[in-house]
Structure formats: C-alpha cells, structure tokens
Amino acid sequence: MNPAPRHTALIRDRSTDTYEQQAQRLVASVANDAWGDVQPSTYETARVASWAPWLEGHERRLAWLLKQQSPIGGWGEGPAPYRLLPTLSVTEALLSTLRHDTAPSPSRERLAAAAADGLAALRDLSGAAEWPDTAAIEILVPELTLLIDEHLDQPEIAALDRLGPWARGQRPAMARGFHAARPEQVAERCRAAGGVPIKLHHTFEGIARRLPRMVPTVPDGLLGSSPAATAAALATEAHTSRKQAVAALAAVARRYDGLFPEAAPISVFERLWVAAALARPGLPRTCLGTVRSWAADIYDAAGVRGAPGLLPDADDTAMAVLVSVLVGSPRDPAPLSVFAADDHYDCYVGEDTGSITANAHALQALTAWLGHQATPGDALQARRDLTRGWLLSRQQPDGSWRDKWHASPYYATERCVTALAENTGPAGRDAIRSAADWILATQRDDGSWGVWDGTAEETAYAVKALLRTPDRSSRSKTVQSLNRAEHILRAAHTCGHHPALWHDKTLYAPQAMVQAEVTAALELLQAHQR
C-alpha cells in the first residue's frame, strides 16, 4: 500500500473551509515535513532493490513492486514512452534478485512470472517514435537494457521455466533511438576529466559500474539527492563514506514506508512553489511569518539548490527571489547572473536544453524585483527584456508553450502567461491572447483540461492563465469556460491523490505543490465571479 499523501487528511471533507484556512493548513503541513510530499517511485525503488538488496526492507520493496505491475506486464504511469524506463528498472531488479538470491521472498516462481511479463511488455514498449525529455533517459535506458541482457545470459535464469525462452534469445531489443555505447561514452568523458561532474550525480546509477574507482561521495545525505544513485555508489568498491550513505538511505526509507521517491528531500522546491502559488490570490497573514522564514533560509547568494547534492539552478534561484519579493522581504536577483546565456537563462551550468518554465520564473522574479526598486538598474531591465523576447520566440504555433520539467503544456503555458502578463507590450498581449485561444479550444467536455486525461492540476493552470488574459476574462465564452471548470477544482479538495505529470527520471507528482495550485486557482476563480 502506498504511503498516503501528507496533505490528504488535511483537505478531506473540508471543501467548504475558507481560502485562509486551506492555505494555513497546507503551509503548516509543508513546514512540518522536512522531506516533501511525493509518492514513491517504481523506478527508484527498483534501483535500490537491485543495487542494495541488503538494505532493511528489501522484501517489502519487492512485494510492493509486484503489486504495481499493470495487467499488461509493465510498470509506470502515463503513455507508453513514459513506461519504458520504470519497466526496465523493475524487470532488471527482479532478474537480479533471481540471480543472486537463492531463496527470495516473494518466491522465485512469482518473481520469474513477473519478470517474464515485464520482458514481454518491453518488447511492445521499445518501438515508440518519440521519447520524453526526462533526466538522463539516453543513459539509463541503454544501461538497464544491457544489464537485462547480461542477466538473461546466466544459466540460473535459463533454468527457470518462465524465463528459459528469453535466455535462449527471445529478448527485447534496444529501444528505438537509443545506443548501447552511450553509457560508456559518458563514463569515458568522466575518466578524461578525472571525476564525475555534479550534474551526473543525480543519475550516477547509469554509469556507476563503469567507474568503480571514481565514485563521488557526499559527507551528508544522498548522492545527487537520489536513492538510486546512492545505492549504486554503495555497490562499488571505492565508496569512502558508506556509513553516512547507508544512514541517509535508511532515513528516506523510514519516511516513505520502506520505499523511495526520485529525489529526497524536495523541501526547497516544495516550499517555494507552494508559497508562490498561494501568494497569487494573496498569502494570508497567518502564513506570512512561516513563508518569510522559508524565503530567508532558502535564498543563497551563490544560487539556490533544489536539494542537497544538486547543482544550483536558475529555476529555484528565481523562485527564491520571487517569493522573497512577494512576502515583502526582497532579495537581490544577482545570483541569477551565473546562469545568464545570450538571451535567456540556462537552468544550470552545463545544461543541454533550455527550460521554458525556468525562464518564465526568472522573468517573474526580475519583474517583481524591478517593481520594488525606486531606481531600477539598466542591466536588469535589459536582461528582463531579453528573457521576455526569448519566451515569446518559444511559443508554439498553436499558442501553447511546452517544457522539459513537466509533461503538460498547460503548466508551461500558465507560467509564460503569468510572466508576460506583468510585462506590457503588443507582442506580449498577442501571445497571451493566442495562448487563451488554445486553452479555450482544448477544454474537455466535462470542463477539465489535460494532456492525456483531464486533471485538477492542469485545470488549475488553464483557469489561472485565462484569468490573466487581457480583455478576455469578462467575455462570454471565457466566462462559460471558467464556470464549467469550477466543479473540477472543487472536487480536488476531497481527492487524496493527484496523478504524476512532473519530469524527473520518470513521472512524479509533488502532491502539496499541486494542491496549492488547485487551492489558489479556485480562490482566484471565486474572486473573479464575485
């Protein structure tokens, strides 16, 4: 059984509470949890089961993974391309257990049956024409595929009735578009550089066995904030701080009932996004002191890290600046300059592909900061204008925006609309109207919005964007659209789970952050109706 989302008990049967009461409870729940409200990951839990079977709770993890298997044999959420990596991860973990554990629990028969079904599912999943831009997918997919092939070559696997045919050559091929040499190429660059760069720590499990004597260690916490990366590091012979790493993994396991999320802790990310969402309709005074303390603790003149062990990034840095302004204690946006590229911000130093939403947050932060300065600086104004121009140039022909950190275009579109709405100008107004047209055209029959199915989260983004549209929020079609969406947002106050739409290595759902977006959108909609 999954650990219940932390906010569930706080919101159930309280849909009639005021916005202030809802916001206060949500802020308190976030403040009281140092880890963050996110569901366990099948990918990450399977990686720990494979790399660290000696860690307490191994049988619990295997049993949970078996329960997560779909009727068609795979694992994971979302469309087929998103299910490839978790299915590879769990299938490999089951095969590893069958190879190395002579009397596993669950039984060998049960594990072999699940692994065989996973292998069959991989055959169907591997032919997608396009893959999601999730973290290090180009390394993790081939590495897991190669590991599975190695398992299937072993006699102990061939001896199992369900797995014998797979071991004799009936096995999934490398998924379309992936290259078996990629993990080794990345490892070779690390050898040439004399070490593993921090940007690779979060996904170190993809190259760990190729770098047995170049294992990065951290004095405290998880390697790259990742349970999988930490477990992989522990499995190598050169790990120098084993005791601390084991203690860090055990602490995460205690928080998540023996299972593992894709990153831990997510408290920096969670607190900034919750605060910014709730501040949009107006942060209640009862929450102000707590959020001010968050802003003071999180802001860093060297750039903000989303979690210990990660690189500083423009997204969290921009949000720290924005939240500090929103709560009346402005902090200098100078740390953003580290990430400045020609006409936009890189999300982190060494980034391969730019982030739309990180730049939207940077534009919001700069606009908010400049609005509170008696004599705004020319350099920051110029950087704000460059960022705005870059965002405008990235709008899709249909009026939407899309980003690598989230599966849904409604998230990126709302972020861009919100950022551009604070910056007047004909081009910005036209872009916002085009986004509104796209949003209105894509509303579902039940009043929701969603990239795959209608969700309260995406409906919240759509509502917030429509309410930002100049001269549109009072028009008949928009009013009707907003009214149709209201019941979707109301119903979310009695649900205990929001589906996974956010990108890390696989899909995940930061529950408290999504609930903050829904709560804020409903309050904004009701204020508009009043």
PDB file of C-alpha atoms in Angstrom, residues 139 182-201 203-208 210-216:
ATOM      1  CA  ILE A 139      21.964   6.829 -20.488  1.00  0.00           C
ATOM      2  CA  ARG A 182      26.099   5.859 -24.740  1.00  0.00           C
ATOM      3  CA  PRO A 183      26.752   4.957 -21.055  1.00  0.00           C
ATOM      4  CA  GLU A 184      30.364   4.038 -21.819  1.00  0.00           C
ATOM      5  CA  GLN A 185      30.850   7.272 -23.791  1.00  0.00           C
ATOM      6  CA  VAL A 186      29.688   9.296 -20.803  1.00  0.00           C
ATOM      7  CA  ALA A 187      31.886   7.271 -18.457  1.00  0.00           C
ATOM      8  CA  GLU A 188      34.887   7.844 -20.716  1.00  0.00           C
ATOM      9  CA  ARG A 189      34.362  11.602 -20.542  1.00  0.00           C
ATOM     10  CA  CYS A 190      34.371  11.319 -16.761  1.00  0.00           C
ATOM     11  CA  ARG A 191      37.645   9.398 -16.850  1.00  0.00           C
ATOM     12  CA  ALA A 192      39.177  12.018 -19.122  1.00  0.00           C
ATOM     13  CA  ALA A 193      38.020  14.788 -16.787  1.00  0.00           C
ATOM     14  CA  GLY A 194      39.337  12.976 -13.723  1.00  0.00           C
ATOM     15  CA  GLY A 195      35.983  12.850 -11.952  1.00  0.00           C
ATOM     16  CA  VAL A 196      32.211  12.733 -12.189  1.00  0.00           C
ATOM     17  CA  PRO A 197      30.677  16.211 -12.604  1.00  0.00           C
ATOM     18  CA  ILE A 198      27.950  17.171 -10.147  1.00  0.00           C
ATOM     19  CA  LYS A 199      25.343  17.296 -12.927  1.00  0.00           C
ATOM     20  CA  LEU A 200      25.731  13.494 -13.263  1.00  0.00           C
ATOM     21  CA  HIS A 201      25.420  12.706  -9.551  1.00  0.00           C
ATOM     22  CA  THR A 203      21.705   9.796 -12.290  1.00  0.00           C
ATOM     23  CA  PHE A 204      25.005   8.164 -11.313  1.00  0.00           C
ATOM     24  CA  GLU A 205      23.414   4.706 -11.400  1.00  0.00           C
ATOM     25  CA  GLY A 206      23.572   4.909 -15.204  1.00  0.00           C
ATOM     26  CA  ILE A 207      27.387   4.841 -15.218  1.00  0.00           C
ATOM     27  CA  ALA A 208      28.301   3.528 -11.748  1.00  0.00           C
ATOM     28  CA  ARG A 210      31.781   1.629 -15.405  1.00  0.00           C
ATOM     29  CA  LEU A 211      33.545   3.888 -12.896  1.00  0.00           C
ATOM     30  CA  PRO A 212      34.303   1.608  -9.928  1.00  0.00           C
ATOM     31  CA  ARG A 213      37.146   3.795  -8.675  1.00  0.00           C
ATOM     32  CA  MET A 214      35.645   7.204  -9.398  1.00  0.00           C
ATOM     33  CA  VAL A 215      32.657   7.113  -7.080  1.00  0.00           C
ATOM     34  CA  PRO A 216      31.567  10.555  -5.892  1.00  0.00           C
TER      35      PRO A 216
END
